[in-house]
Structure formats: C-alpha cells, structure tokens
C-alpha cells in the first residue's frame, strides 16, 4: 500500500494538547497514520493511506482550520 506524506498548516494549533487532538482525529480515520504535529511551526505532517480531503475534514471536525 502506498503511503502519502501530506503537509498541512494549522494556524489555530496553539499547544501540545491541540497537536494531540489533531493526531487523534487523524488516527480515528486511519489508525496506522504517522502524524507529526508541531505547535511551534503550526505544521502537521501525515503519512497516511487516507486521502488529503479526508485528513483535512478530520482536522476541521476536530475544530481546527487548515490552510
């Protein structure tokens, strides 16, 4: 299976709790996803088999804006 590395900027990710919430939201749709969320840079890097749209939706449903 092909894993895509996706990068997102999430300006509203202010703290490690936000990063954890985003990670959990992504892993809810792809339990095998590798997520790196850094509140300092606002960068979320996801290695996943899910589509970019699905990941964006998961982050949005967790209450965060993706740019």
XYZ file of N, CA and C in Angstrom:
201
model
N 0.836 -1.201 0.000
C 0.000 0.000 0.000
C 0.869 1.248 0.000
N 0.460 2.209 -0.764
C 1.243 3.431 -0.921
C 0.872 4.446 0.150
N 1.877 4.912 0.875
C 1.655 5.951 1.877
C 2.004 7.297 1.284
N 1.113 8.251 1.493
C 1.399 9.612 1.065
C 1.822 10.428 2.270
N 2.826 11.270 2.057
C 3.202 12.218 3.096
C 2.526 13.542 2.764
N 1.591 13.938 3.606
C 0.842 15.176 3.396
C 1.278 16.201 4.420
N 1.335 17.453 4.008
C 1.683 18.532 4.938
C 0.560 19.553 4.966
N 0.228 19.978 6.170
C -0.821 20.978 6.364
C -0.324 22.038 7.328
N -0.750 23.272 7.106
C -0.518 24.333 8.079
C -1.827 24.522 8.857
N -1.741 24.437 10.181
C -2.918 24.581 11.040
C -2.656 25.751 11.998
N -3.033 26.976 11.584
C -2.692 28.179 12.371
C -3.249 28.165 13.791
N -4.379 27.467 13.995
C -5.012 27.507 15.314
C -4.466 26.450 16.270
N -3.464 25.676 15.833
C -2.845 24.681 16.716
C -1.862 25.417 17.621
N -2.296 25.709 18.845
C -1.522 26.600 19.708
C -0.661 25.867 20.732
N -0.991 24.616 21.028
C -0.306 23.946 22.129
C -0.228 22.451 21.875
N 0.462 21.749 22.746
C 0.615 20.310 22.547
C -0.724 19.583 22.655
N -1.652 20.112 23.446
C -2.979 19.493 23.534
C -3.700 19.580 22.189
N -3.520 20.704 21.488
C -4.090 20.844 20.147
C -3.477 19.807 19.216
N -2.162 19.661 19.286
C -1.466 18.698 18.439
C -1.969 17.285 18.709
N -2.201 16.977 19.981
C -2.710 15.653 20.350
C -4.115 15.447 19.793
N -4.952 16.472 19.888
C -6.325 16.373 19.391
C -6.336 16.136 17.882
N -5.471 16.838 17.176
C -5.382 16.685 15.727
C -4.883 15.278 15.383
N -3.865 14.834 16.106
C -3.324 13.489 15.879
C -4.407 12.433 16.080
N -5.171 12.568 17.154
C -6.227 11.593 17.447
C -7.318 11.632 16.380
N -7.642 12.827 15.889
C -8.671 12.951 14.858
C -8.237 12.241 13.578
N -6.959 12.396 13.226
C -6.446 11.748 12.019
C -6.393 10.238 12.211
N -5.945 9.805 13.380
C -5.833 8.368 13.622
C -7.201 7.702 13.776
N -8.242 8.499 13.995
C -9.591 7.953 14.037
C -10.027 7.467 12.652
N -9.529 8.123 11.591
C -9.894 7.677 10.245
C -8.842 6.762 9.642
N -7.585 6.871 10.103
C -6.524 5.954 9.660
C -5.671 5.593 10.870
N -6.015 4.486 11.528
C -5.315 4.108 12.771
C -3.816 3.905 12.576
N -3.386 3.648 11.336
C -1.977 3.398 11.069
C -1.224 4.654 10.634
N -1.911 5.782 10.608
C -1.272 7.024 10.158
C -0.143 7.420 11.107
N 0.940 7.914 10.515
C 2.028 8.510 11.294
C 1.806 10.018 11.255
N 1.616 10.614 12.418
C 1.301 12.042 12.475
C 2.379 12.768 13.262
N 2.867 13.865 12.682
C 3.787 14.751 13.386
C 3.163 16.139 13.391
N 2.745 16.589 14.552
C 2.089 17.897 14.664
C 2.931 18.780 15.585
N 3.386 19.910 15.061
C 4.280 20.795 15.812
C 3.613 22.147 16.047
N 3.195 22.415 17.297
C 2.511 23.696 17.578
C 3.393 24.914 17.313
N 4.718 24.755 17.398
C 5.601 25.911 17.182
C 5.582 26.363 15.728
N 5.629 25.407 14.813
C 5.663 25.740 13.387
C 4.286 25.708 12.749
N 3.282 25.188 13.502
C 1.902 25.019 13.010
C 1.828 23.981 11.893
N 2.880 23.178 11.745
C 2.933 22.209 10.657
C 2.477 20.832 11.129
N 1.586 20.236 10.346
C 1.159 18.858 10.589
C 1.598 18.039 9.385
N 2.411 17.012 9.643
C 2.841 16.109 8.581
C 2.200 14.756 8.845
N 1.537 14.217 7.839
C 0.805 12.964 7.995
C 1.267 11.974 6.930
N 1.690 10.798 7.368
C 1.917 9.700 6.429
C 0.724 8.778 6.556
N -0.054 8.680 5.475
C -1.346 8.001 5.562
C -1.739 7.404 4.234
N -2.660 6.460 4.295
C -3.284 5.932 3.088
C -4.594 6.660 2.800
N -5.046 7.479 3.743
C -6.283 8.234 3.534
C -6.030 9.381 2.553
N -7.095 9.886 1.962
C -6.957 10.983 1.010
C -6.681 12.294 1.740
N -6.120 13.238 1.012
C -5.868 14.567 1.584
C -7.171 15.197 2.051
N -8.231 15.031 1.266
C -9.527 15.602 1.633
C -10.035 15.005 2.949
N -9.839 13.691 3.121
C -10.315 13.034 4.341
C -9.551 13.546 5.562
N -8.251 13.761 5.403
C -7.444 14.264 6.515
C -7.858 15.693 6.858
N -8.043 16.522 5.833
C -8.471 17.910 6.068
C -9.804 17.940 6.802
N -10.713 17.065 6.404
C -12.027 17.004 7.047
C -11.883 16.597 8.509
N -11.025 15.612 8.773
C -10.825 15.145 10.149
C -10.288 16.275 11.024
N -9.327 17.040 10.493
C -8.759 18.162 11.255
C -9.835 19.224 11.484
N -10.619 19.513 10.450
C -11.677 20.523 10.554
C -12.731 20.096 11.578
N -13.078 18.796 11.561
C -14.096 18.308 12.504
C -13.592 18.317 13.938
N -12.262 18.310 14.097
C -11.685 18.417 15.433
C -11.699 19.873 15.908
N -12.078 20.788 15.012
C -12.226 22.191 15.391
C -11.076 23.091 14.981
N -10.284 22.621 14.002
C -9.110 23.395 13.579
C -9.217 23.761 12.113
N -8.728 24.941 11.783
C -8.721 25.413 10.411
C -7.431 24.953 9.744
N -7.563 24.445 8.530
C -6.401 24.024 7.752
C -6.193 25.030 6.627
N -4.951 25.474 6.457
C -4.668 26.370 5.319
C -3.761 25.666 4.335
